[in-house]
mmCIF file of C-alpha atoms in Angstrom:
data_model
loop_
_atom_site.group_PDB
_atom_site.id
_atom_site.type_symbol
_atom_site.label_atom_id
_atom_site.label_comp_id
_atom_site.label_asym_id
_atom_site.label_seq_id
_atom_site.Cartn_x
_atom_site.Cartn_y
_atom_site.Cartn_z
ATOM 1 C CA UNK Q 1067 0.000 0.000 0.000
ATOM 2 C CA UNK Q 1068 1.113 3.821 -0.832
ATOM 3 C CA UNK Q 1069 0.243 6.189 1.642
ATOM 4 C CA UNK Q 1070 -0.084 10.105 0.857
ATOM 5 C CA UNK Q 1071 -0.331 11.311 4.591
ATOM 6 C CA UNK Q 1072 -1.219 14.729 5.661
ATOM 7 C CA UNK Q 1073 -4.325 16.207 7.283
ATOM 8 C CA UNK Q 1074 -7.379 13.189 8.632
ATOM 9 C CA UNK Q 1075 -10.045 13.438 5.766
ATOM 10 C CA UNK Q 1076 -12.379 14.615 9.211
ATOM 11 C CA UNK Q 1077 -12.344 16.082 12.484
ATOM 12 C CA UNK Q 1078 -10.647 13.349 14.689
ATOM 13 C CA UNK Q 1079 -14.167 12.964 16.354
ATOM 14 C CA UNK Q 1080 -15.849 11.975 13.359
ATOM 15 C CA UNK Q 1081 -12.750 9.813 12.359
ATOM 16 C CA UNK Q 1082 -13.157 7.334 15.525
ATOM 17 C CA UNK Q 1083 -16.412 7.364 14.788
ATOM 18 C CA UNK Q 1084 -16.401 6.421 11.738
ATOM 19 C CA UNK Q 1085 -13.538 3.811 12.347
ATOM 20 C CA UNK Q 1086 -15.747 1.998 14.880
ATOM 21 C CA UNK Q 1087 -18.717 1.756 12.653
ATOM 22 C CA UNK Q 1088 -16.174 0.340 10.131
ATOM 23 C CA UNK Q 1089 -14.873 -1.902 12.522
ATOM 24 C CA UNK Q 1090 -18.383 -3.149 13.514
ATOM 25 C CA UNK Q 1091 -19.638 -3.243 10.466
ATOM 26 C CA UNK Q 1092 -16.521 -5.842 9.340
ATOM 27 C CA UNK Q 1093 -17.583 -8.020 12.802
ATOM 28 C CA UNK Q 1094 -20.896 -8.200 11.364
ATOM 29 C CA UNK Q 1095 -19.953 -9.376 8.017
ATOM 30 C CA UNK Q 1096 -17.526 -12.006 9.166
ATOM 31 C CA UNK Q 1097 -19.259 -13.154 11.873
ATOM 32 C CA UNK Q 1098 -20.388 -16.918 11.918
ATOM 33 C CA UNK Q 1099 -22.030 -18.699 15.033
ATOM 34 C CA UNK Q 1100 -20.019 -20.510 17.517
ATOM 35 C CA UNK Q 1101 -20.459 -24.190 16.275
ATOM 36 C CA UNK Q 1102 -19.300 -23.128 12.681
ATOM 37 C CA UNK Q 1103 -16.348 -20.991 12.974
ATOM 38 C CA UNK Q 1104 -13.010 -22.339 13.405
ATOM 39 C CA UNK Q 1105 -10.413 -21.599 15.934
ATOM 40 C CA UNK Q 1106 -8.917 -19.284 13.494
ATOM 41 C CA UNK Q 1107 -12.505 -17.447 12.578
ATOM 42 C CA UNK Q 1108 -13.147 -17.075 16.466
ATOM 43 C CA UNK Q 1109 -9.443 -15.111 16.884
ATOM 44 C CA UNK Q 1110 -10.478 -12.940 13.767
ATOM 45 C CA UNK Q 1111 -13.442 -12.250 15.575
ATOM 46 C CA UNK Q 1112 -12.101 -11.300 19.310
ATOM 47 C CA UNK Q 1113 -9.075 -9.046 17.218
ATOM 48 C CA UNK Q 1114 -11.720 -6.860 15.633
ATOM 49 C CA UNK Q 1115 -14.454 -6.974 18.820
ATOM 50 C CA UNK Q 1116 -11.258 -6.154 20.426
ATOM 51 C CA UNK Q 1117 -10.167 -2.984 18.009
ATOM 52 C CA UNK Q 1118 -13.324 -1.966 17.839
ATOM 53 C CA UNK Q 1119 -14.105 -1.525 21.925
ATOM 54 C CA UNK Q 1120 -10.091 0.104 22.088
ATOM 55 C CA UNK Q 1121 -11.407 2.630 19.480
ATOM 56 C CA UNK Q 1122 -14.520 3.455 21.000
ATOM 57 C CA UNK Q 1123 -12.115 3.932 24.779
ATOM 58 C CA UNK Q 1124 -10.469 6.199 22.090
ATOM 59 C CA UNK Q 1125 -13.422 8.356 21.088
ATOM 60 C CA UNK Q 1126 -14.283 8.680 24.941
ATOM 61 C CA UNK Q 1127 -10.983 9.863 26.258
ATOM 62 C CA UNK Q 1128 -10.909 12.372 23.281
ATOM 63 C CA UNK Q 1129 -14.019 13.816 24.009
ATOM 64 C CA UNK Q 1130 -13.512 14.503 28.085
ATOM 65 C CA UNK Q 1131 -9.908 16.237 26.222
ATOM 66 C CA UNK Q 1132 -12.361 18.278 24.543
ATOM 67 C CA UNK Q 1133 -14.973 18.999 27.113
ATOM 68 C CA UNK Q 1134 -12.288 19.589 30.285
ATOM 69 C CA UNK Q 1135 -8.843 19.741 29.844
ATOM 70 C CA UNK Q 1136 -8.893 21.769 26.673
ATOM 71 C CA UNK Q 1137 -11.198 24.784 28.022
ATOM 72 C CA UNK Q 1138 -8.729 24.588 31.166
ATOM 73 C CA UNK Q 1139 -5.977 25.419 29.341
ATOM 74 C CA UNK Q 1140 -7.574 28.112 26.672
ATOM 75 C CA UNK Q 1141 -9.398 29.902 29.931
ATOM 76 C CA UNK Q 1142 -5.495 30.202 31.439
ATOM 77 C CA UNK Q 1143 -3.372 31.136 28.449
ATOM 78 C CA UNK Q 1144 -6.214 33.169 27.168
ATOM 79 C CA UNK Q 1145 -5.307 31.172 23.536
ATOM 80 C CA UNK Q 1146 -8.478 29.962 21.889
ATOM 81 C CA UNK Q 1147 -7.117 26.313 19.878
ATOM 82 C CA UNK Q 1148 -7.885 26.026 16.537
ATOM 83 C CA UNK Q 1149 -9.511 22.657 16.715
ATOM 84 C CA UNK Q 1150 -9.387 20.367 19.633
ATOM 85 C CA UNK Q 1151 -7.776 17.869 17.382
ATOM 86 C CA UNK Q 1152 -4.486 19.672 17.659
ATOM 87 C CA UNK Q 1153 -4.233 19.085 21.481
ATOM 88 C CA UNK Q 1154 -5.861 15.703 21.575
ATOM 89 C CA UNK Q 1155 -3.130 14.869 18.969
ATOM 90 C CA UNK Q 1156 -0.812 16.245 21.441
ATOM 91 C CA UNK Q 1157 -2.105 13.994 24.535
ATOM 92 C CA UNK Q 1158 -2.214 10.390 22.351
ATOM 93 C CA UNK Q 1159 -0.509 7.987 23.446
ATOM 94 C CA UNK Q 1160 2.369 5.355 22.234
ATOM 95 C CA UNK Q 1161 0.121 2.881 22.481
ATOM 96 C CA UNK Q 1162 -2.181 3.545 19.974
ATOM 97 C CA UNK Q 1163 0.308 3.336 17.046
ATOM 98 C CA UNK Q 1164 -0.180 -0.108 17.493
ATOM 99 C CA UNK Q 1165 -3.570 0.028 17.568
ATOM 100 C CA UNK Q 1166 -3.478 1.738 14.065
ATOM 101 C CA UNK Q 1167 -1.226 -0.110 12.209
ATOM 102 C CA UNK Q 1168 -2.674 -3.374 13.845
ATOM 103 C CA UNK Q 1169 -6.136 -2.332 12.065
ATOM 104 C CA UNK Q 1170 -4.379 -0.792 8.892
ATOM 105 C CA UNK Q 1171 -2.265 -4.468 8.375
ATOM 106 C CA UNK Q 1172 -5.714 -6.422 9.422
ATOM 107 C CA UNK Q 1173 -7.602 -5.798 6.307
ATOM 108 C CA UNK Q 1174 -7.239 -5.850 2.657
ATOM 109 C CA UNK Q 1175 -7.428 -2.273 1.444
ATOM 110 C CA UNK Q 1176 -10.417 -2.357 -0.766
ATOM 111 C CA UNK Q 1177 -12.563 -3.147 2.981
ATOM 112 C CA UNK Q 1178 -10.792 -1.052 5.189
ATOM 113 C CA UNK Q 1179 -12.673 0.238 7.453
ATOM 114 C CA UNK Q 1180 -11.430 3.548 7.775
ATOM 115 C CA UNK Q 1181 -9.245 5.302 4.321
ATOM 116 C CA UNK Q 1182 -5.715 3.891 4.449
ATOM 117 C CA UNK Q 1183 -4.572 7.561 4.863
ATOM 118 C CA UNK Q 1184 -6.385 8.092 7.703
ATOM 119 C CA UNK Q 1185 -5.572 5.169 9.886
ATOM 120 C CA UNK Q 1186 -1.732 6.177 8.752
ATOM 121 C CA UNK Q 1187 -2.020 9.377 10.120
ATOM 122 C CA UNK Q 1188 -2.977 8.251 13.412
ATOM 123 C CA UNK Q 1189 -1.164 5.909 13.959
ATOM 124 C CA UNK Q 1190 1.595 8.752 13.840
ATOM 125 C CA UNK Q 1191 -0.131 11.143 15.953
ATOM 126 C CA UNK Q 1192 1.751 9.957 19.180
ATOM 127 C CA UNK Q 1193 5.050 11.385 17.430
ATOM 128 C CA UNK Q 1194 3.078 14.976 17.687
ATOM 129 C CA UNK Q 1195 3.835 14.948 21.175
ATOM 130 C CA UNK Q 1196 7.444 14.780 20.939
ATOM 131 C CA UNK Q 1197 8.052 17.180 17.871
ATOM 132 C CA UNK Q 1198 6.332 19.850 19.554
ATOM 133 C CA UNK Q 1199 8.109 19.732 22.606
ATOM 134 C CA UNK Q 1200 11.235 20.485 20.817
ATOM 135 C CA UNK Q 1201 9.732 23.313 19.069
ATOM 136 C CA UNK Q 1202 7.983 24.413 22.417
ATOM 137 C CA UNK Q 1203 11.599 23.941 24.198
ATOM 138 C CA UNK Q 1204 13.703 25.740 21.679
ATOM 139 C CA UNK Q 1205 11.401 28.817 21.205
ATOM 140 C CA UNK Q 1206 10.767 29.204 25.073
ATOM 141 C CA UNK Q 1207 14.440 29.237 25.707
ATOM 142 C CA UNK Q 1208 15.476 31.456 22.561
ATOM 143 C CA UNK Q 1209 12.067 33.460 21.546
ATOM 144 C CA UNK Q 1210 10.828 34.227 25.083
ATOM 145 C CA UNK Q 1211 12.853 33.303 28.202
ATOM 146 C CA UNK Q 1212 16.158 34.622 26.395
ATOM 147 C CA UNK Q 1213 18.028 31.643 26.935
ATOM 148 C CA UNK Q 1214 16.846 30.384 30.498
ATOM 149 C CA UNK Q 1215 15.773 27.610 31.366
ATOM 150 C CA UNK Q 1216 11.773 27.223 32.355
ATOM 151 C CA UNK Q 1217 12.855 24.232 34.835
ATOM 152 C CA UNK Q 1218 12.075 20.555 34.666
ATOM 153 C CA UNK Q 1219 9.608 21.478 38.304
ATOM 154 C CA UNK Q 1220 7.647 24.296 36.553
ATOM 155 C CA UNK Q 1221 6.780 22.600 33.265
ATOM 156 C CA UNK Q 1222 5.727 19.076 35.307
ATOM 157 C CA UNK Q 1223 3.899 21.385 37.400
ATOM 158 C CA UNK Q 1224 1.967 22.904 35.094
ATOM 159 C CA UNK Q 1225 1.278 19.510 33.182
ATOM 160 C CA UNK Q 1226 -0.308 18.912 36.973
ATOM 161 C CA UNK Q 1227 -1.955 21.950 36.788
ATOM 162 C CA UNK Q 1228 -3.484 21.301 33.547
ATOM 163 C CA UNK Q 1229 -4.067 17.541 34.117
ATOM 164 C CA UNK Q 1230 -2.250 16.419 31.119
ATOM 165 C CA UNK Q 1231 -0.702 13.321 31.641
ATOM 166 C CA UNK Q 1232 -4.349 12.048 33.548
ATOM 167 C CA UNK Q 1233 -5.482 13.388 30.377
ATOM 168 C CA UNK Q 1234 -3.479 11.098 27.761
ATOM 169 C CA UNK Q 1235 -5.416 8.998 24.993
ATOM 170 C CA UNK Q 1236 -4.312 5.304 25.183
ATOM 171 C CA UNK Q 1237 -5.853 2.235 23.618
ATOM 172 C CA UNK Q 1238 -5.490 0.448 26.901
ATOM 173 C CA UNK Q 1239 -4.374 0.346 30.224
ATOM 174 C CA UNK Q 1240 -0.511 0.271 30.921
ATOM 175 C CA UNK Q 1241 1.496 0.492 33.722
ATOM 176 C CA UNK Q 1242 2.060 3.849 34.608
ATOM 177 C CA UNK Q 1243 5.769 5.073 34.967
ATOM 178 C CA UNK Q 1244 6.860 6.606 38.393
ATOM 179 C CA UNK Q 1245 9.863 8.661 39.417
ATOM 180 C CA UNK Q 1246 11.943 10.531 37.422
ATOM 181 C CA UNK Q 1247 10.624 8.726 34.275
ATOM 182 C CA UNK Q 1248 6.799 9.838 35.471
ATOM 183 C CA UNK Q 1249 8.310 13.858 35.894
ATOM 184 C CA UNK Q 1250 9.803 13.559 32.405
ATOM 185 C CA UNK Q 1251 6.392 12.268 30.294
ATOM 186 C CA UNK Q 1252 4.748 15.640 32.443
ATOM 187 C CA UNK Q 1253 7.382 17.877 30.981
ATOM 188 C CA UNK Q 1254 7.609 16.832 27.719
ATOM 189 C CA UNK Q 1255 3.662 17.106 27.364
ATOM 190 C CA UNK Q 1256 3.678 20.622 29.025
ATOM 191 C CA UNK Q 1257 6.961 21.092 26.505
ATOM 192 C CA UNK Q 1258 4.643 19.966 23.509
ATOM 193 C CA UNK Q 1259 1.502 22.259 24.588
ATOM 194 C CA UNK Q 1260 3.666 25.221 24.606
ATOM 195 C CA UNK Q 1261 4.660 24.125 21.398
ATOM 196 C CA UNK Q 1262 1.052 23.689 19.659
ATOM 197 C CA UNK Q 1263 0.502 26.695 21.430
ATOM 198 C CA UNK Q 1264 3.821 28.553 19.375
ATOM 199 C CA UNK Q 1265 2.671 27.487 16.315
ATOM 200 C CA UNK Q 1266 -0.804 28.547 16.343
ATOM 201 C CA UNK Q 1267 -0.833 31.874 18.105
ATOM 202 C CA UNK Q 1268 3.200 32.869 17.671
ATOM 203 C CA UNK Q 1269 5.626 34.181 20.508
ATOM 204 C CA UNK Q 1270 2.719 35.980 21.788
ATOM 205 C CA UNK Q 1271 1.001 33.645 22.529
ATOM 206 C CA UNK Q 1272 3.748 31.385 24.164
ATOM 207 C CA UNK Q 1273 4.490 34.918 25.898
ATOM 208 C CA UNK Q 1274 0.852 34.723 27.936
ATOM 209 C CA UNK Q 1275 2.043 31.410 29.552
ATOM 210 C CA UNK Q 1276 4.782 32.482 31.043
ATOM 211 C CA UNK Q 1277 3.659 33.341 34.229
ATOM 212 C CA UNK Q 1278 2.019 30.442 34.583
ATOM 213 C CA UNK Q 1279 5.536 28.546 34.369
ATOM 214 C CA UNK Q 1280 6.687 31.293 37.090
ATOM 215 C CA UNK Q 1281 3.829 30.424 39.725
ATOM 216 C CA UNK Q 1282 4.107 26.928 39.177
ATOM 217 C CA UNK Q 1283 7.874 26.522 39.916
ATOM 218 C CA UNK Q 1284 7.715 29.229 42.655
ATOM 219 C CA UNK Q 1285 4.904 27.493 44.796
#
């Protein structure tokens, strides 16, 4: 298969949505009762049931981004987000690239259920995170702080204070890391919403937050 990438055909919303439906809708068509299927029929069957309930776990976790941790952050930076895809994109997690290119190699292309584009660009949606934490790093330090640092306790701070990492979109329950490893997953996701933040509304914009960082490392 070629894939062309950019931009989801649809808001992400209407993506998972769709996605699930597809998902069902193959369940459905290659569904056979119990006493006819083989062994290998019934593990087609629990792979796609099991896509298909990940997906909709998905579409959940992106909405309650939408509905509460997005309005959070725009009431406190005073930056209004384009879309809520951008941040959602932001908060998904490693795990679902799997998901994605589980369901993209599952099916020939001509029944996907979701456009082979599509399910290509998100399954690379957790790499968001990281490129825009570099971009959120570098023009903090250079654009905006002048070359200091924001420090590792005010960025994981205010990824507490914004409830990002409680926040992330995963597939499926993992074992949460703890320590050091736990304060650097905050940081880069406060790194990365700085970032999303640069590139929509400019220095600006990025400017606004800095108090934020300020109060957060201070108290």
């Amino acid at each position: 298969m070629a894939y062309e990438y950019g931009p989801l055909s649809r808001p992400l919303r209407e993506t998972l949505a769709a996605l699930q439906d597809g998902l069902m809708r193959e369940y459905r068509r290659e569904y056979l009762p119990a006493h006819r299927r083989s062994a290998r029929r019934s593990r087609r069957l629990r792979r796609i049931r099991g896509w298909c309930r990940a997906t909709g776990r998905l579409a959940e976790q992106a909405a309650r981004v939408t509905e509460r941790t997005l309005p959070r952050i725009e009431q406190e930076t005073g930056h209004a987000f384009r879309s809520p895809d951008g941040l959602a994109r932001v908060l998904m997690a490693p795990s679902t690239k799997r998901l994605f290119s589980e369901i993209l190699a599952g099916f020939p292309e001509d029944v996907l259920p979701l456009r082979a584009n599509d399910l290509a660009m998100l399954g690379k949606f957790a790499d968001d995170a990281h490129a825009l934490a570099l971009i959120g790093d570098v023009t903090l330090r250079l654009k905006v702080l002048s070359g200091e640092d924001a420090g590792a306790a005010g960025l994981a701070a205010l990824s507490d204070r914004w409830g990002l990492f409680e926040s992330r979109i995963g597939s499926g329950p993992r074992c949460p890391p703890d320590g050091e490893n736990l304060e650097q997953e905050k940081e880069t996701l406060a790194r990365a919403v700085l970032g999303l933040i640069y590139v929509e509304g400019g220095t600006d914009a990025l400017r606004a937050v800095v108090p934020l960082l300020a109060h957060d490392r201070d108290g």
